[in-house]
Every structure is written in structure tokens, then in C-alpha cells.
Coordinates of C-alpha atoms in Angstrom, one line a residue:
M1 CA 20.0 4.0 -9.8
R2 CA 17.4 3.9 -8.1
T3 CA 16.4 2.8 -4.8
L4 CA 12.8 0.8 -4.7
V5 CA 10.9 0.3 -2.1
I6 CA 9.0 -3.0 -2.1
G7 CA 5.8 -3.5 0.4
D8 CA 4.9 -6.3 2.7
I9 CA 4.5 -9.5 0.0
H10 CA 2.7 -11.9 2.4
G11 CA 4.1 -15.3 0.0
G12 CA 2.8 -13.9 -3.0
L13 CA 5.6 -14.7 -5.6
R14 CA 3.2 -13.9 -8.0
A15 CA 3.3 -10.1 -7.5
L16 CA 6.5 -9.8 -6.6
H17 CA 7.3 -11.0 -10.1
Q18 CA 4.6 -8.8 -11.7
I19 CA 6.2 -5.8 -10.0
M20 CA 9.3 -6.5 -10.6
E21 CA 8.7 -6.1 -14.5
R22 CA 6.5 -3.3 -14.3
A23 CA 9.2 -1.3 -12.8
K24 CA 11.4 -2.6 -15.1
V25 CA 14.0 -3.4 -12.2
T26 CA 17.6 -3.8 -13.3
K27 CA 21.2 -4.6 -11.3
K28 CA 21.8 -1.3 -11.1
D29 CA 18.9 -0.7 -8.7
T30 CA 18.9 -1.1 -4.9
L31 CA 15.8 -2.9 -3.6
I32 CA 14.8 -2.3 0.2
F33 CA 12.2 -4.9 1.3
L34 CA 9.9 -4.0 4.6
G35 CA 9.3 -7.0 5.5
D36 CA 6.4 -9.7 5.8
Y37 CA 7.9 -11.7 3.0
V38 CA 5.8 -14.4 4.1
D39 CA 2.1 -16.0 5.7
G40 CA -0.7 -15.7 3.6
W41 CA -0.6 -16.8 0.1
S42 CA 0.6 -19.9 -1.2
Q43 CA 4.3 -19.2 -1.9
S44 CA 6.2 -18.3 1.4
P45 CA 9.3 -20.4 0.7
Q46 CA 9.2 -19.9 -3.1
V47 CA 9.0 -15.5 -2.7
L48 CA 12.2 -16.8 0.6
D49 CA 14.7 -18.8 -2.3
F50 CA 13.3 -15.4 -4.8
I51 CA 15.1 -13.1 -3.0
I52 CA 17.7 -15.2 -1.6
D53 CA 18.7 -15.6 -4.8
L54 CA 18.4 -12.1 -6.0
Q55 CA 20.8 -11.1 -3.4
T56 CA 23.5 -12.3 -5.2
K57 CA 22.7 -10.5 -8.1
Q58 CA 22.0 -6.8 -6.6
N59 CA 22.4 -4.5 -3.6
C60 CA 19.4 -5.9 -1.4
I61 CA 18.5 -5.1 1.8
C62 CA 16.1 -7.4 3.2
I63 CA 14.0 -5.5 6.9
R64 CA 12.7 -8.0 9.2
G65 CA 8.9 -8.4 9.5
N66 CA 6.8 -9.8 12.6
H67 CA 5.8 -12.1 10.5
D68 CA 9.2 -13.5 9.2
D69 CA 10.1 -13.5 13.0
L70 CA 7.2 -15.8 13.9
L71 CA 8.2 -18.1 11.3
L72 CA 11.8 -17.9 12.3
E73 CA 10.4 -19.2 15.6
W74 CA 8.5 -21.8 13.6
L75 CA 11.0 -23.3 11.6
D76 CA 14.1 -22.9 14.2
K77 CA 12.8 -24.1 17.7
S78 CA 9.6 -25.3 16.7
K79 CA 7.3 -23.0 18.4
D80 CA 3.9 -23.3 17.5
N81 CA 1.3 -20.0 17.8
L82 CA -2.5 -20.6 17.4
L83 CA -2.5 -16.8 16.4
W84 CA 0.0 -16.8 14.0
Y85 CA -1.4 -20.1 12.5
K86 CA -4.8 -17.4 12.1
H87 CA -3.1 -14.7 10.6
G88 CA -1.3 -16.1 7.6
G89 CA 0.8 -18.6 9.1
E90 CA -1.7 -22.0 8.3
A91 CA -0.5 -21.5 4.1
T92 CA 2.8 -21.4 5.4
V93 CA 3.0 -24.6 7.2
L94 CA 1.2 -26.0 4.5
A95 CA 4.0 -24.4 2.3
Y96 CA 6.9 -26.1 3.6
E97 CA 5.6 -29.8 4.0
S98 CA 7.7 -30.0 0.7
V99 CA 10.4 -27.9 1.5
S100 CA 13.6 -30.2 1.9
A101 CA 15.7 -30.1 5.1
E102 CA 18.7 -28.0 3.7
T103 CA 16.3 -25.3 1.7
K104 CA 14.7 -24.9 5.3
Q105 CA 17.9 -24.3 7.1
K106 CA 18.8 -21.8 4.5
H107 CA 15.5 -20.3 5.1
I108 CA 16.5 -19.7 8.7
E109 CA 19.6 -18.3 8.5
F110 CA 18.1 -16.0 5.9
L111 CA 15.5 -15.0 8.5
K112 CA 18.1 -14.2 10.5
S113 CA 20.2 -11.8 9.4
L114 CA 17.0 -9.6 8.4
A115 CA 18.1 -5.8 9.5
N116 CA 15.7 -4.4 11.9
F117 CA 16.1 -1.0 9.8
H118 CA 17.9 0.7 7.7
L119 CA 19.2 4.7 7.2
D120 CA 20.4 5.8 4.2
E121 CA 22.6 8.4 3.2
Q122 CA 20.1 11.1 3.0
R123 CA 18.3 10.2 6.4
R124 CA 15.5 7.8 5.3
L125 CA 14.6 5.4 7.5
Y126 CA 13.2 1.9 6.6
V127 CA 11.2 -0.3 9.2
H128 CA 8.9 -2.8 9.3
A129 CA 6.7 -1.3 11.6
G130 CA 8.2 1.6 12.9
F131 CA 9.9 2.6 16.3
T132 CA 8.8 4.1 19.9
N133 CA 11.7 6.3 21.0
M134 CA 11.9 9.4 21.1
N135 CA 15.5 10.2 20.3
G136 CA 15.1 7.8 16.8
V137 CA 16.2 3.9 16.4
D138 CA 19.4 3.7 17.9
F139 CA 18.0 4.4 21.7
E140 CA 15.3 1.6 21.0
Y141 CA 14.7 -0.4 23.9
F142 CA 13.0 -3.2 22.8
P143 CA 13.7 -4.0 19.7
G144 CA 11.1 -6.0 18.8
L145 CA 9.0 -3.1 18.6
F146 CA 10.7 -2.3 14.9
Y147 CA 8.3 -5.3 13.6
W148 CA 5.1 -4.8 15.9
D149 CA 4.8 -0.9 16.6
R150 CA 1.7 0.8 15.3
T151 CA 1.8 3.8 16.8
L152 CA 4.1 5.3 14.6
W153 CA 1.6 4.8 11.9
E154 CA -1.5 5.7 14.4
T155 CA 0.3 9.1 15.1
A156 CA 0.8 9.9 11.9
L157 CA -2.9 9.6 10.7
A158 CA -4.3 11.3 13.9
L159 CA -1.8 14.3 13.2
D160 CA -3.1 17.6 12.8
T161 CA -2.6 18.8 9.0
T162 CA -1.9 22.4 10.1
M163 CA 0.3 21.9 13.2
K164 CA 4.3 23.7 12.4
I165 CA 7.1 21.3 12.8
D166 CA 8.0 23.6 15.6
H167 CA 4.7 23.2 17.7
P168 CA 5.0 22.1 21.1
F169 CA 3.5 19.6 20.4
Y170 CA 4.2 18.3 17.6
P171 CA 5.5 14.6 17.3
K172 CA 9.3 14.6 18.1
R173 CA 9.9 11.0 16.1
F174 CA 8.5 12.7 12.5
T175 CA 11.9 15.4 13.0
L176 CA 14.4 12.9 13.7
Y177 CA 14.4 10.6 9.8
E178 CA 14.0 13.6 6.8
E179 CA 11.5 10.2 6.0
I180 CA 10.3 6.7 7.3
Y181 CA 8.7 4.1 5.2
I182 CA 6.5 1.6 6.2
G183 CA 4.5 -1.5 6.2
H184 CA 3.1 -3.6 8.1
T185 CA -0.7 -1.5 8.9
P186 CA -2.4 -1.6 5.2
V187 CA -3.6 0.9 4.6
T188 CA -6.6 -0.5 2.6
R189 CA -7.8 -0.1 6.4
I190 CA -8.4 3.2 5.4
G191 CA -9.3 2.5 2.2
E192 CA -6.9 3.5 0.4
T193 CA -4.8 1.1 -2.1
T194 CA -2.0 3.1 -3.2
P195 CA 1.7 4.5 -1.0
I196 CA -0.3 7.2 1.3
Q197 CA 2.2 9.4 2.7
K198 CA 0.6 11.2 6.0
A199 CA 3.3 14.1 8.5
N200 CA 7.0 12.1 6.3
V201 CA 5.6 8.8 7.1
W202 CA 5.2 6.6 4.1
N203 CA 2.9 3.8 3.9
V204 CA 4.1 1.7 1.7
D205 CA 1.8 -1.5 2.0
T206 CA -1.3 -1.9 -0.3
G207 CA -2.4 -4.8 1.9
A208 CA -1.6 -7.9 -0.2
A209 CA -2.4 -10.3 1.9
F210 CA -5.3 -10.0 1.8
K211 CA -7.3 -7.9 -1.4
G212 CA -4.6 -5.1 -2.5
P213 CA -2.0 -5.2 -4.8
L214 CA 1.4 -5.1 -3.9
T215 CA 3.7 -2.0 -4.6
I216 CA 6.8 -1.2 -5.7
M217 CA 8.0 2.7 -5.5
D218 CA 10.6 5.0 -6.5
V219 CA 11.7 7.0 -3.1
D220 CA 13.2 9.6 -5.2
S221 CA 10.4 10.5 -7.7
K222 CA 7.1 8.7 -5.8
E223 CA 6.4 6.6 -8.8
F224 CA 5.5 3.5 -8.1
W225 CA 4.5 0.5 -9.8
Q226 CA 1.8 -2.2 -8.4
S227 CA 1.1 -5.6 -8.9
E228 CA -2.7 -6.7 -9.8
P229 CA -5.0 -7.9 -6.3
L230 CA -3.4 -10.8 -4.7
N231 CA -6.9 -12.6 -4.7
Q232 CA -7.4 -12.3 -8.2
L233 CA -3.6 -14.0 -8.8
Y234 CA -4.7 -16.8 -6.4
F235 CA -8.0 -17.0 -6.9
D236 CA -8.5 -20.3 -5.5
E237 CA -7.2 -19.5 -2.5
K238 CA -7.8 -17.4 1.2
G239 CA -4.9 -15.1 1.5
R240 CA -5.6 -13.5 4.9
N241 CA -8.9 -13.1 4.1

């Protein structure tokens, strides 16, 4: 039995199928999805259908991403958001034109069921974006930061690698958990396309919304598998490019 963590999918069902096959995922594996299932490529509704069905077959832990929350606002409250529309929401809105009311309701229920974070028995934290409270996720004042924060990753990138963990300047957030797995901020922004570790933070968003691959990683062995770049799988679409 493996614990496999999956980065931001952004409507790329073809890539999700690829990584499931390449990692040889079985029903014995626990799958932890880091959120942002939607917005970007054209198959956001189908991605949700796939994961909803997968939950009936094996242990799946589904984390809430900021794009998932934006979709929920649109589906459940008919809330228009021009900024969301420009950042991947357009493809999602178009895709939902052919989705039935019954399926939309199932998707609303799924999106409402998403977890803000998951902490496993080894004190490994899984969260879409990050957290800001120096005492940890249980003390976060603003739950939206779990799927919007970028300061955790920015701090990890800027951290002096020679600084000892007992140094008074060492960020307390990095001492609270054994490891922290995030998505949200693509590693393609720093010129990478594979999972990147900084301090005890692992970023598994390898840019699938843009021109990067989708990634699935074994959290114990750190072995990972990737899809083809999404712009090649959806060569006739723009994604979030």
C-alpha cells in the first residue's frame, strides 16, 4: 500500500489517466489530491466525475484548491468573477454548458465536501497552498489561506539553506510538521518541471495548467511519475497560457 500525492490537475483528465497508468495505481493505494481539479483545460467536469467515482473504489483524500472554491461559488451561487474567468474559468464555464443539472448538483456536493488540509499519522501535512499561523493549521484564523496563501512557499524558497533549525530566525512554520506537501504555485515559475523540495516543503504543482506535466508522487519513496506536458495532450487548446 502506497500513499500517493497528486498535484494540480486543472481540467486535464488525459494527464490524470496517464499518471494513474504510469504509477500503476491500485485500489490498495491511498490517493491524496492537493486541489485545483478545475480551470484551464476543457475537461473540468469530467475530472470531477472521475474523482467522485474513484472515491467509491479506494481511499481518496481530496483537498480544496482556490479554483475549486471559485467554481463552487459560480455553480452554487451563480457568482460571476471576471478575474476567475480570465484565469482558467472560461474553459470551465464553456465545459459546463453540456452538463446536466443533476451532475452539477453532484459536483456542488463534492466541492463542498473538500478538506482544507489533511494531517497523516506521520505528521505530514497536505494542503493546497499553505497556512500562516505560526502555531499551525489548527489555529489558522482565515481558512481561505489554506487555498490562497503563497507566503509558505515564498519563505521556503528564500530560506538560507545553511541556517540550522534551532536558529532563532528559522521559520517556526517549518518546525511544526515532518513534511508539508503543497500545490498552488507552479514550480515552472522557477524554471522547474519536477517536484521541488525546499526546507521540509514539497511543491508538487509542476505546471499542468500551463505547459508542464501533471505529477503523482510516492510520499515515502519520493519516486514520482509524470504525464506528457498538458499543452501537448490538449494541442488544440490554450489552457491557462
